[in-house]
Short mmCIF file of C-alpha atoms in Angstrom, two decimals:
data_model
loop_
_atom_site.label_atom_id
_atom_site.label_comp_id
_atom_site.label_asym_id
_atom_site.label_seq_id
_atom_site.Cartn_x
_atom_site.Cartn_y
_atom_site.Cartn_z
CA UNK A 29 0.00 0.00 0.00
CA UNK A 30 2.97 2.33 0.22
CA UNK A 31 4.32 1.55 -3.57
CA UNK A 32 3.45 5.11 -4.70
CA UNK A 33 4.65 6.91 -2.02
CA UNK A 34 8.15 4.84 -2.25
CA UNK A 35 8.09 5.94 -5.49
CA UNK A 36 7.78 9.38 -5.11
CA UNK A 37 11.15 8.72 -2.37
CA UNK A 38 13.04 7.15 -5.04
CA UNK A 39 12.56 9.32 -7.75
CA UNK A 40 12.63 12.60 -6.26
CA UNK A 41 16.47 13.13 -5.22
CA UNK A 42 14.95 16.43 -2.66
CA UNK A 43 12.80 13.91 -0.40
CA UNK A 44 15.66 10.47 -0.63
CA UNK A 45 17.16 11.66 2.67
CA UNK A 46 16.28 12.36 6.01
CA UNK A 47 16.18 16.43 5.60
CA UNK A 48 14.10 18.66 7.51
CA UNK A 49 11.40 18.33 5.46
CA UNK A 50 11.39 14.56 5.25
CA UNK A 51 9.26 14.03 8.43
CA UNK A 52 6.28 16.10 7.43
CA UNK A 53 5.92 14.56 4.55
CA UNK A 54 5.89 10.79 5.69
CA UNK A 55 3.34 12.24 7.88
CA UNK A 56 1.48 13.70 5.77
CA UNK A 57 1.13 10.17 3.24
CA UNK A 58 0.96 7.84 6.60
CA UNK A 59 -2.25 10.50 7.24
CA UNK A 60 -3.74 9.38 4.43
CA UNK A 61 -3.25 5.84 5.31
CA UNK A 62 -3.94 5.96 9.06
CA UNK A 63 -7.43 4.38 8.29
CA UNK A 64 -5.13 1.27 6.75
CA UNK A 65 -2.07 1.56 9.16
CA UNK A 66 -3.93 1.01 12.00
CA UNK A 67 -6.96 -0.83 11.34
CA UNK A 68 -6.42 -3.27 8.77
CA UNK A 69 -2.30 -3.72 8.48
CA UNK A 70 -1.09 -6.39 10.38
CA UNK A 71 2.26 -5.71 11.16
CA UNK A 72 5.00 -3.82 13.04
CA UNK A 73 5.58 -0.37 12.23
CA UNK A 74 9.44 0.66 12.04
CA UNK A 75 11.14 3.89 11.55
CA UNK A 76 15.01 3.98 10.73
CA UNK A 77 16.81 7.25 11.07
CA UNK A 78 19.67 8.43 9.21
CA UNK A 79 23.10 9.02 10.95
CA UNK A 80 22.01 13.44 12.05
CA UNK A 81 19.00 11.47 13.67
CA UNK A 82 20.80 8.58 15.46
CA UNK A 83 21.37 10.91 18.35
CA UNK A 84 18.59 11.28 21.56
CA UNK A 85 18.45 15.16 21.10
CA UNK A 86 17.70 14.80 16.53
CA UNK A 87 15.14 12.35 17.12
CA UNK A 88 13.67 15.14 19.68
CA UNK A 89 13.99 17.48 17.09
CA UNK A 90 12.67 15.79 14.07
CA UNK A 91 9.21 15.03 16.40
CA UNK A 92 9.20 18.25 17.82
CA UNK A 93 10.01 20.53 14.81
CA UNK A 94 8.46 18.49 11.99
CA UNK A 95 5.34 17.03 13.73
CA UNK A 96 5.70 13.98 13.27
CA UNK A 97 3.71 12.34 15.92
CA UNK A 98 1.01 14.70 15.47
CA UNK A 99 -0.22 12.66 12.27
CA UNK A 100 1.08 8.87 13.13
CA UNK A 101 1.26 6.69 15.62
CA UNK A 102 3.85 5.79 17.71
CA UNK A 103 6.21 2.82 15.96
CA UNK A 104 6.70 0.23 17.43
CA UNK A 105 10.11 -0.13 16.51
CA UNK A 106 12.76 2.88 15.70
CA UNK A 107 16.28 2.14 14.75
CA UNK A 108 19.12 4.14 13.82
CA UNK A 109 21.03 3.60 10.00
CA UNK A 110 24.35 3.71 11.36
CA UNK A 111 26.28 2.42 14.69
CA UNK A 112 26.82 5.15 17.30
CA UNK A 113 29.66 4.84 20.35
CA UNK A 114 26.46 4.36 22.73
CA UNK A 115 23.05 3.40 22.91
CA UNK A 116 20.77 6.54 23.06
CA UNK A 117 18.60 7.31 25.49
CA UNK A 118 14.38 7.46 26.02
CA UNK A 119 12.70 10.06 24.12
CA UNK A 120 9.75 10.89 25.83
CA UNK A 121 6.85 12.15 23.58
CA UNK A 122 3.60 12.88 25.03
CA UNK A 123 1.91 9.95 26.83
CA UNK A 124 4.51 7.60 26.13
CA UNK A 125 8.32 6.25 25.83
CA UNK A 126 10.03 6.10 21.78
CA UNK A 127 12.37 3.67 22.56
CA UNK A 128 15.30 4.40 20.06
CA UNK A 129 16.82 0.68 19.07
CA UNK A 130 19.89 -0.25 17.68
CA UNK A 131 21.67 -3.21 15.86
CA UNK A 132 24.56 -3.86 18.00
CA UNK A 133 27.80 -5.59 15.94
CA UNK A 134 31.30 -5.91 16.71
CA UNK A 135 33.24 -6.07 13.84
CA UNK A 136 37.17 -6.14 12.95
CA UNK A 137 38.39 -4.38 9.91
CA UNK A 138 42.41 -5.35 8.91
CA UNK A 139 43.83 -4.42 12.74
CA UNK A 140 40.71 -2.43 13.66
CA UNK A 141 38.33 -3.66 16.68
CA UNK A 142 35.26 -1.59 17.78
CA UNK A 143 31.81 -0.48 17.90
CA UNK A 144 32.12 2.66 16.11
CA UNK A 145 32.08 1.36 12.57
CA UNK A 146 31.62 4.70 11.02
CA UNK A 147 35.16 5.65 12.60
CA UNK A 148 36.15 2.26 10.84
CA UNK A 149 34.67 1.61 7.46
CA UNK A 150 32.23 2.49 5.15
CA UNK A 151 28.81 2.27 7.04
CA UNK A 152 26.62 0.83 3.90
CA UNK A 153 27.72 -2.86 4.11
CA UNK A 154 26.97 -2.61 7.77
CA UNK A 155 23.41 -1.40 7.33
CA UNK A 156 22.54 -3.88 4.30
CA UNK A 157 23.15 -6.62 6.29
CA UNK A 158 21.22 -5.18 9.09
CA UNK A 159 18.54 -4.92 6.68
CA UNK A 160 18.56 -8.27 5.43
CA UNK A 161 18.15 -9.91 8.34
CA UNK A 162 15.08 -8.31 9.50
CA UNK A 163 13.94 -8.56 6.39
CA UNK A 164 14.63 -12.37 6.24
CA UNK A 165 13.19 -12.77 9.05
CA UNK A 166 9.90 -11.29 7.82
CA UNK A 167 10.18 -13.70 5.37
CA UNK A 168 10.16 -16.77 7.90
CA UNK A 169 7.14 -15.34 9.74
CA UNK A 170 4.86 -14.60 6.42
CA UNK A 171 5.68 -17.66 4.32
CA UNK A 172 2.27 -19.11 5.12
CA UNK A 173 0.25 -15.81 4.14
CA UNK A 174 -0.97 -14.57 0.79
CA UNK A 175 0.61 -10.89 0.74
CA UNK A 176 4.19 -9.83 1.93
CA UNK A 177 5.69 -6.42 1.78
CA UNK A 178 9.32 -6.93 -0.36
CA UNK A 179 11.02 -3.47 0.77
CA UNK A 180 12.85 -1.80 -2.47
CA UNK A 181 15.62 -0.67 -0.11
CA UNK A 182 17.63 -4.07 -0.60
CA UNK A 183 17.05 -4.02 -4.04
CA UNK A 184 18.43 -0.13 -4.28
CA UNK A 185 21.38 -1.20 -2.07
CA UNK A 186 22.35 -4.38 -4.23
CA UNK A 187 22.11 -2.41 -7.52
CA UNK A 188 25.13 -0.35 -6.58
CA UNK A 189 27.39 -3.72 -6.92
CA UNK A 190 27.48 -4.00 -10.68
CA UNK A 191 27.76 -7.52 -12.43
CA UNK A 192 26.38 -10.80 -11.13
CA UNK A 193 25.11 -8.75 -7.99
CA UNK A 194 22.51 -6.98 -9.92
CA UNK A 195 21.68 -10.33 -11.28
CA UNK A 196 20.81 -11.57 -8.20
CA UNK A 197 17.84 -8.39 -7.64
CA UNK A 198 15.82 -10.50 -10.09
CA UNK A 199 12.15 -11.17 -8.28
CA UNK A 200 12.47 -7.92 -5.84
CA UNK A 201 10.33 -5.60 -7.66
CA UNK A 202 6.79 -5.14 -6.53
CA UNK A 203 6.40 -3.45 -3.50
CA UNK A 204 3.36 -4.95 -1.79
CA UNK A 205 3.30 -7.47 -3.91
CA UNK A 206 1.79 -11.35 -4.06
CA UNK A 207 4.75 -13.69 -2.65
CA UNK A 208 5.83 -15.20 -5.48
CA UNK A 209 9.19 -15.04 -5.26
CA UNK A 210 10.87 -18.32 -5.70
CA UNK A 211 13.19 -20.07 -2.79
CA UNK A 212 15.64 -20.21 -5.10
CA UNK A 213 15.62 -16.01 -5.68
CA UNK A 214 15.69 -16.05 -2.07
CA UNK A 215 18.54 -18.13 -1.67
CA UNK A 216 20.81 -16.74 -4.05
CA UNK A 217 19.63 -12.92 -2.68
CA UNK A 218 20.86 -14.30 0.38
CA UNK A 219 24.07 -15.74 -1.16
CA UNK A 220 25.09 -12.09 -2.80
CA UNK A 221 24.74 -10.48 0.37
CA UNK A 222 27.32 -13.16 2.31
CA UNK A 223 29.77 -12.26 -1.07
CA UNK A 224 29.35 -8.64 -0.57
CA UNK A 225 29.65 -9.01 3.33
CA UNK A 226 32.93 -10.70 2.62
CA UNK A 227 33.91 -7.78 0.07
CA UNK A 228 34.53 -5.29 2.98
CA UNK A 229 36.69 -7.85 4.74
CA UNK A 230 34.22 -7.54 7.93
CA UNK A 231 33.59 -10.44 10.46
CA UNK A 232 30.88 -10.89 12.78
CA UNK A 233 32.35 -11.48 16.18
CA UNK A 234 28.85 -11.16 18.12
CA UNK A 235 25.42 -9.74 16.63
CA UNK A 236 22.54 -8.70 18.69
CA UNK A 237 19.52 -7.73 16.63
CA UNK A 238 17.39 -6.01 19.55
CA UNK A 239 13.60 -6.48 18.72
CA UNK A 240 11.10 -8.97 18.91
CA UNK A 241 9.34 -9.48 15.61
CA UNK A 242 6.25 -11.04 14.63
CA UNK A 243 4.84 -10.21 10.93
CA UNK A 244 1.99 -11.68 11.21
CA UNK A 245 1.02 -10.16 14.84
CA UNK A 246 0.80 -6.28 15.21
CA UNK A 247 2.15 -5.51 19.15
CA UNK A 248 -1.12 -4.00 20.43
CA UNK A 249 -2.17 -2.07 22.84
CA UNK A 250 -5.53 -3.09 25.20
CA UNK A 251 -7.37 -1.19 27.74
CA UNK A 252 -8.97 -3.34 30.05
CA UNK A 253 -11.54 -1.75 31.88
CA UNK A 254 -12.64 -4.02 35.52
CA UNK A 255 -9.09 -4.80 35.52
CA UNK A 256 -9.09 -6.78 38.96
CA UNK A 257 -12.09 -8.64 38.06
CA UNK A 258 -11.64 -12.61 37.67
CA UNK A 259 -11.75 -12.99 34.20
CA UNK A 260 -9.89 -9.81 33.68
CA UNK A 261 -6.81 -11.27 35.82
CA UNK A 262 -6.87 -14.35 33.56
CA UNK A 263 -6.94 -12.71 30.25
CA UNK A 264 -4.13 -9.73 31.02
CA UNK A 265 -1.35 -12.96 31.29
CA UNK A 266 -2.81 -13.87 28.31
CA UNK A 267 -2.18 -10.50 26.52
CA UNK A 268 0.85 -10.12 27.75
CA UNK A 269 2.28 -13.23 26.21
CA UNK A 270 1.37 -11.92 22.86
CA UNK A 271 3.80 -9.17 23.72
CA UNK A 272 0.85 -6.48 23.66
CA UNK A 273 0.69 -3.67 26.14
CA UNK A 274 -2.09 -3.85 28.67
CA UNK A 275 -3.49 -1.33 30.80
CA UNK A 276 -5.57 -2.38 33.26
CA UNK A 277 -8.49 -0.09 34.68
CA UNK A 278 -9.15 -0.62 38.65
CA UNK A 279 -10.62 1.40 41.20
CA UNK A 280 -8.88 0.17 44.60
CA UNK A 281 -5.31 1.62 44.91
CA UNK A 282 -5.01 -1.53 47.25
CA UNK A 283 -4.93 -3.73 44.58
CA UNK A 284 -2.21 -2.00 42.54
CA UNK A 285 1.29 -4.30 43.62
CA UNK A 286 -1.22 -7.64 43.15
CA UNK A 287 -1.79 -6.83 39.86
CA UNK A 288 1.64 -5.60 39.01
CA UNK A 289 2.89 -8.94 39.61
CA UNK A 290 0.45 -10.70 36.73
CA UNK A 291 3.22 -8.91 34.58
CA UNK A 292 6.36 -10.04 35.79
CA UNK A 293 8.17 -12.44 33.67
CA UNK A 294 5.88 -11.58 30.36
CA UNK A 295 7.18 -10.00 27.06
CA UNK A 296 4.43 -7.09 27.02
CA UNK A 297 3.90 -4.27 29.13
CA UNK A 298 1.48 -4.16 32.04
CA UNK A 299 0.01 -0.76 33.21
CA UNK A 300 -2.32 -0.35 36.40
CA UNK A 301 -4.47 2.85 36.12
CA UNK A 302 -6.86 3.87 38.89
CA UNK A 303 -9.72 5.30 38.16
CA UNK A 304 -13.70 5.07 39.16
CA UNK A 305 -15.83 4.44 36.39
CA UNK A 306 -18.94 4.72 38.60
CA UNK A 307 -17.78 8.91 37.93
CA UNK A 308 -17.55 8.60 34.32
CA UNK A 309 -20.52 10.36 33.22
CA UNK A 310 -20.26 11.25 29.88
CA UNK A 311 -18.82 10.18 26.33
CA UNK A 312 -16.05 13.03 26.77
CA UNK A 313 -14.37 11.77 29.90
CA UNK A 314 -14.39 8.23 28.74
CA UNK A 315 -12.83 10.09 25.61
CA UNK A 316 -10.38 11.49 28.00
CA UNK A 317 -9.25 8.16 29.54
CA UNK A 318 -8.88 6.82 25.98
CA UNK A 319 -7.19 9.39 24.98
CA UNK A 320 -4.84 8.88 28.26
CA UNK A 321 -4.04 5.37 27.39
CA UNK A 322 -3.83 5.51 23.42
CA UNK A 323 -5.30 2.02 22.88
CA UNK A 324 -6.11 -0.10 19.83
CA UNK A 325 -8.29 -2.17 21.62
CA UNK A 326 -10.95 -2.09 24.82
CA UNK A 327 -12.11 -5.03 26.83
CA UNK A 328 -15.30 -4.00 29.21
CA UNK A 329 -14.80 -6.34 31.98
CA UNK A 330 -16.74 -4.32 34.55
CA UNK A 331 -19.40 -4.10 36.65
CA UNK A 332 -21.52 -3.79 40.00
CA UNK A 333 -22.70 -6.78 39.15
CA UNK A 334 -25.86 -6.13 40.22
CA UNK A 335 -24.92 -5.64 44.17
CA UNK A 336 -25.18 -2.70 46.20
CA UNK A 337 -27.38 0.62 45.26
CA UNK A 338 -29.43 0.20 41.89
CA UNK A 339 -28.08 3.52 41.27
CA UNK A 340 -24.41 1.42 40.97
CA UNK A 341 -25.29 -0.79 38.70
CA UNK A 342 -26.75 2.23 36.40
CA UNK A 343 -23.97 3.92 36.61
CA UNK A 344 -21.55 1.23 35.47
CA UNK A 345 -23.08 -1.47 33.88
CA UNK A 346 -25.26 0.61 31.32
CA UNK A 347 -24.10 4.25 31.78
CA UNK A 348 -20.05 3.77 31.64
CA UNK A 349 -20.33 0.95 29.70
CA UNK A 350 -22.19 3.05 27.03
CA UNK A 351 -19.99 5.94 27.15
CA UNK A 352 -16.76 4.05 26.62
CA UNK A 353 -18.29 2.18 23.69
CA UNK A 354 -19.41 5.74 21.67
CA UNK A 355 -15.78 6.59 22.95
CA UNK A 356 -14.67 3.96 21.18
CA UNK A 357 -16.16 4.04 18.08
CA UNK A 358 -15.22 7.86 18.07
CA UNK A 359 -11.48 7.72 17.97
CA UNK A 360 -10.42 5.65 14.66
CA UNK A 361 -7.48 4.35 16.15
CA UNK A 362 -9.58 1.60 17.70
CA UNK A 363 -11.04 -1.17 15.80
CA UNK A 364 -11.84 -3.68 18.60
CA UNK A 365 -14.53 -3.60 21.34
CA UNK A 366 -14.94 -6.57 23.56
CA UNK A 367 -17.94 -6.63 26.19
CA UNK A 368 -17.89 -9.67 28.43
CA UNK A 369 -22.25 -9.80 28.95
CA UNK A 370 -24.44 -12.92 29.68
CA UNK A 371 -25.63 -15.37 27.47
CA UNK A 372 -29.38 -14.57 27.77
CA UNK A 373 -28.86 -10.87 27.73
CA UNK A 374 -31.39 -10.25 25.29
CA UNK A 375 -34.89 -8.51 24.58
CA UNK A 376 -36.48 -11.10 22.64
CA UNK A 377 -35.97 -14.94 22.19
CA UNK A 378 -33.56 -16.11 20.10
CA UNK A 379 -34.99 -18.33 17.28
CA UNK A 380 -33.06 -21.86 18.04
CA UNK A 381 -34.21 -21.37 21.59
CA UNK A 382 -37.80 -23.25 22.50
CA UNK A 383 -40.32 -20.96 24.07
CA UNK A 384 -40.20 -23.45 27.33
CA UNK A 385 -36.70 -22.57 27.54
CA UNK A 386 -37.16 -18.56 27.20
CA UNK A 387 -40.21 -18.56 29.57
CA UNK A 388 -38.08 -20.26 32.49
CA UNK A 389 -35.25 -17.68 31.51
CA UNK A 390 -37.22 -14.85 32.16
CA UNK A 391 -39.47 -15.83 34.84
CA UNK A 392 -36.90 -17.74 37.05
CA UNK A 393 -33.24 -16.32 36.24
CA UNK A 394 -33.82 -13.06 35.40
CA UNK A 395 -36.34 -11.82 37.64
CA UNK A 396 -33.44 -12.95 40.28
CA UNK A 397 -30.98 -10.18 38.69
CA UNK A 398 -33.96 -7.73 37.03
CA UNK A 399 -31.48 -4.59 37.56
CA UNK A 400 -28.34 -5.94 36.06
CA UNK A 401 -30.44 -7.43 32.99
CA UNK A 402 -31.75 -4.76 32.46
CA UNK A 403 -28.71 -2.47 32.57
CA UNK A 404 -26.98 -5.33 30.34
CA UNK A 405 -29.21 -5.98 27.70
CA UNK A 406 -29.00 -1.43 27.34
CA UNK A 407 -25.16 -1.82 27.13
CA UNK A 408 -25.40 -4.79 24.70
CA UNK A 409 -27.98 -2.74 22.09
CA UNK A 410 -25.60 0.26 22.17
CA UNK A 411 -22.39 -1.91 21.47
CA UNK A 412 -23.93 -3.44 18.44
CA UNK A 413 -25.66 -0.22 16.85
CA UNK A 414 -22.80 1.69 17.44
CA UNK A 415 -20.24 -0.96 16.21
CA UNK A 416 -22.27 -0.73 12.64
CA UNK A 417 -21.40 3.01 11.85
CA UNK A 418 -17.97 1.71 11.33
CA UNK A 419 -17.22 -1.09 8.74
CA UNK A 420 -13.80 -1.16 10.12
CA UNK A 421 -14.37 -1.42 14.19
CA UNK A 422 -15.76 -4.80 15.65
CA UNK A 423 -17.75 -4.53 18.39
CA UNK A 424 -18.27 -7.91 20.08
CA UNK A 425 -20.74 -9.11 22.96
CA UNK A 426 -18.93 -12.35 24.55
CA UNK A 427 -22.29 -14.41 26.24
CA UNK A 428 -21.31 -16.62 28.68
CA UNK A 429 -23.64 -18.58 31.51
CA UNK A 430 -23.08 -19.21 34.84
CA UNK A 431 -19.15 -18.85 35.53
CA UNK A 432 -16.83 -21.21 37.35
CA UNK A 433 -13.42 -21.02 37.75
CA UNK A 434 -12.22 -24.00 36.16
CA UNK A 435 -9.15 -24.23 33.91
CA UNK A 436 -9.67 -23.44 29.73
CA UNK A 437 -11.17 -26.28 28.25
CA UNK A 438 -13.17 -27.27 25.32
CA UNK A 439 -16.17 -24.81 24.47
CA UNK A 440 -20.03 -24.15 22.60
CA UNK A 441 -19.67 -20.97 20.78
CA UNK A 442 -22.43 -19.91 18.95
CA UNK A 443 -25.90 -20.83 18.98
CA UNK A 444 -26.07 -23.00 21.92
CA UNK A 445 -28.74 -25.32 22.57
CA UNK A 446 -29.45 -24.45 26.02
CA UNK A 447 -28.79 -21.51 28.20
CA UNK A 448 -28.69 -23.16 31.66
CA UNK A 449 -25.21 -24.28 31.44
CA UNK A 450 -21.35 -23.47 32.73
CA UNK A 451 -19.09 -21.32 31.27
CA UNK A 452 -15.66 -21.31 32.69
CA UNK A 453 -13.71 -17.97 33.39
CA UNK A 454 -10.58 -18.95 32.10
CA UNK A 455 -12.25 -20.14 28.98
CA UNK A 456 -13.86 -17.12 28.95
CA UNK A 457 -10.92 -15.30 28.78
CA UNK A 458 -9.25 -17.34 26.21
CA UNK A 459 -11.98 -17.16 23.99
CA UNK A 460 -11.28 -13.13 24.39
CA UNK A 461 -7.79 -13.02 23.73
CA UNK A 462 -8.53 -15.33 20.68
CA UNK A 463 -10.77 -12.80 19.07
CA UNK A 464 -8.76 -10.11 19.70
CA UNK A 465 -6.28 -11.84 17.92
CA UNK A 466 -8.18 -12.67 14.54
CA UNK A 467 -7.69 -9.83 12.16
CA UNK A 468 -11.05 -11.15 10.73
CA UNK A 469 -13.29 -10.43 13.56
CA UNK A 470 -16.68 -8.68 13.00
CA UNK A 471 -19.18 -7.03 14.86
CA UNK A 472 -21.05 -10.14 16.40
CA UNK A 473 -22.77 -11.67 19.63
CA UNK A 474 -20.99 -15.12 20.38
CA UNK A 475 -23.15 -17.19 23.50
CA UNK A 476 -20.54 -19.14 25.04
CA UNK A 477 -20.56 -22.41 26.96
CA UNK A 478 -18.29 -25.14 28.22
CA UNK A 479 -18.55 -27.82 25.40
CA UNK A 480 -16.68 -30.32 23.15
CA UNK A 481 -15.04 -28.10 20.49
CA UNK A 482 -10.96 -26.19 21.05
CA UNK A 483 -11.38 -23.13 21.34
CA UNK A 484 -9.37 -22.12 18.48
CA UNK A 485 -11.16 -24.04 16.42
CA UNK A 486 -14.51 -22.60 17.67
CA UNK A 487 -13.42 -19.01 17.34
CA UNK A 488 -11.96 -19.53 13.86
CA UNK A 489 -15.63 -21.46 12.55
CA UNK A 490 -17.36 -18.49 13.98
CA UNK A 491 -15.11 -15.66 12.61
CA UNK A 492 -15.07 -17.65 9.04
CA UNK A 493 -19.06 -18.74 9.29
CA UNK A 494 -19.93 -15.15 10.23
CA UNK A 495 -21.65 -16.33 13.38
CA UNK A 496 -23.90 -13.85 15.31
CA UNK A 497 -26.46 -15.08 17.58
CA UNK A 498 -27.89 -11.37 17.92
CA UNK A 499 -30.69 -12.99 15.34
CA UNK A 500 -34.20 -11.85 16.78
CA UNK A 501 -33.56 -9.20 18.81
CA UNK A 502 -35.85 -6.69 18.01
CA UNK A 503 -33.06 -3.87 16.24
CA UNK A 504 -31.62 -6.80 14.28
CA UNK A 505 -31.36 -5.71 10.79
#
């Protein structure tokens, strides 16, 4: 998707380097494609700065001056072109750390030992085989998918070796384009670059290539709002492990070092945010939290639960539940909305239920929790209308029965056959992190029990199938 504006980089000589103009306009064309950037493009987002940027205080500049981070979003990798003395430091911009990244190597040149390759040789062998090994490695991770991005900037960088080097470019072409490129073309790519490693008379005594990559998984950010709930304390592991960032919503101080520890030992980032969302009262201060955290993603996790004051449950249930979904689907950056509901959360009977089965529901179950249905089944309508002004936000209502809290196991998702049965927390939460994960998830209710199918198996048929058991609710289309 960026083949015209790589183009425009390559053929105008004025915008090829990092100058003081460069910034603004990447912003400017990743503006355009913010809709695609973040809602659609799975992947990792990586800046590289040339050598006047490398420093702490010029990638300071470049945001500050140039605006930068006024149109984009934060990347989640950055990484300097060339090889400076010493790591540089954290930029701070706004409501969160830049973390400035660099390809460590130490290399000997003739009698020459060091870190500071610019002080030793010419720096471009040094960043092409930086660059082919990330991009290698995207390689590995997207051989099983349909589309992979083939960066031109190996292609640019083997073309200035003339002979059988050029030769070896064959197959690099298309930006964006369908993988076809052949193992062989691969190989050989891979062959040229050892040769013209070799060339500069440079060995590899120890190589550190500092990020964690995964093509095919973006590293996203969740706000999890009832963040010391049961099922919320089960699912932020869960997130973490995907290296996401998490940041967990609770009202009790107390709980803050408990929590903190659900993060130790992960590969994401946990944050603990206290805040009362019994006093969020209106669309703008959930906007104002969002805007705090800077997610891609919400989990609603929350609740009174029914207990104490009716005017509790109001308040979060239906009324902060409702203001953090138009929230939501107000800032563009976020494309996911989980609510964790009930399975019979719902005006009307559902079609594959018997009317035996509804009649008990109503008059036995939900009689026993009238308040909480009630400020439910509000929150539920106003996560599904509001999920359909967007065609690219899913907004989905997780349904499950009575919880328990036994370990995942197999699951019913979908049109269950009954309503009366268990639904176990950590399942529950599984199921969650699985849908977040699908880049294919739609706007959907899923009822949820304990059952006979793997979850990821029952997540996939229901994402693929187009499942969504909000069928006979009175607003259904």
């Amino acid at each position: 998707m960026y083949e015209e504006f790589y183009r425009q980089v390559h053929q105008d000589l004025e915008i090829s380097v990092m100058e003081s103009n460069t910034a603004a306009l990447v912003a400017q064309h990743l503006r355009i494609l913010d809709f695609e950037l973040r809602n659609k493009w799975s992947g990792t987002l990586i800046i590289v700065f040339q050598p006047d940027e490398e420093e702490t205080g010029g990638v300071q500049a470049m945001i500050d001056d140039d605006g930068l981070y006024t149109e984009v979003s934060v990347p989640d990798i950055m990484l300097g072109q060339h090889i400076v003395p010493s790591k540089s430091g954290t930029v701070s911009v706004r409501s969160g750390p830049v973390l400035v990244r660099f390809c460590q190597r130490q290399c000997h040149r003739v009698s020459v030992s060091g870190s500071q390759l610019t002080a030793m040789c010419r720096p471009h062998p040094v960043a092409m085989k930086i660059i082919s090994q990330l991009e290698d490695e995207v390689r590995r991770e997207v051989r099983l998918y349909e589309y992979v991005t083939v960066p031109t900037v190996r292609e640019k960088v083997l073309h200035v070796v003339k002979g059988s080097i050029e030769d070896g470019c064959e197959g690099f072409s298309s930006l964006g384009a369908k993988h076809s490129i052949p193992d062989e073309d691969l190989d050989r790519c891979g062959n040229v670059i050892d040769a013209f490693w070799r060339t500069y008379e440079l060995k590899a005594v120890s190589t550190t290539i500092l990020y964690d990559y995964r093509a095919t998984m973006a590293a996203h950010h969740v706000l999890l709002l009832g963040g010391s709930g049961k099922v919320s304390q089960l699912l932020t592991p869960m997130l973490l492990q995907r290296s996401w960032t998490v940041t967990s919503i609770i009202r009790n101080p107390d709980q803050i070092a408990s929590l903190q520890k659900l993060g130790e030992n992960q590969s994401g980032k946990l944050n603990v945010l206290v805040r009362s969302l019994e006093e969020v009262k209106s669309d703008e201060q959930a906007k104002n939290i969002i805007d705090e955290v800077r997610p891609d993603y919400v989990v609603w996790s929350a609740g009174a639960g029914g207990k104490g004051a009716p005017e509790r449950t109001w308040a979060i249930d239906r009324d902060a539940a409702c203001h953090f979904i138009r929230a939501s689907v107000a800032t563009p950056s976020i494309s996911k909305f989980v609510m964790i509901s009930f399975i019979t959360s719902r005006l009307e009977k559902a079609p594959w239920w018997t009317d035996e089965m509804w009649k008990e529901e109503k008059e036995v179950r939900l009689k026993k929790l009238e308040r909480y249905y009630q400020a439910k089944v509000a929150a539920d309508q106003v996560l599904y209308e509001e999920s359909k002004k967007r065609s690219d936000f899913a907004g989905i209502c997780l349904r499950p029965a009575l919880l328990t809290m036994e370990p995942v196991g197999k699951v019913t998702l979908g049109r269950t056959s009954v309503t009366n049965g268990t639904s176990s927390r950590a399942s529950v939460a599984y199921l969650t992190a699985l849908l977040l994960d699908n880049p294919k998830s739609k706007t959907c209710w899923l009822d949820m029990l304990d059952g006979d199918e793997d979850p990821e198996a029952a997540v996939k048929r229901c994402v693929d199938e187009g499942v969504d058991c909000i069928e006979g609710e009175p607003y259904y289309p």
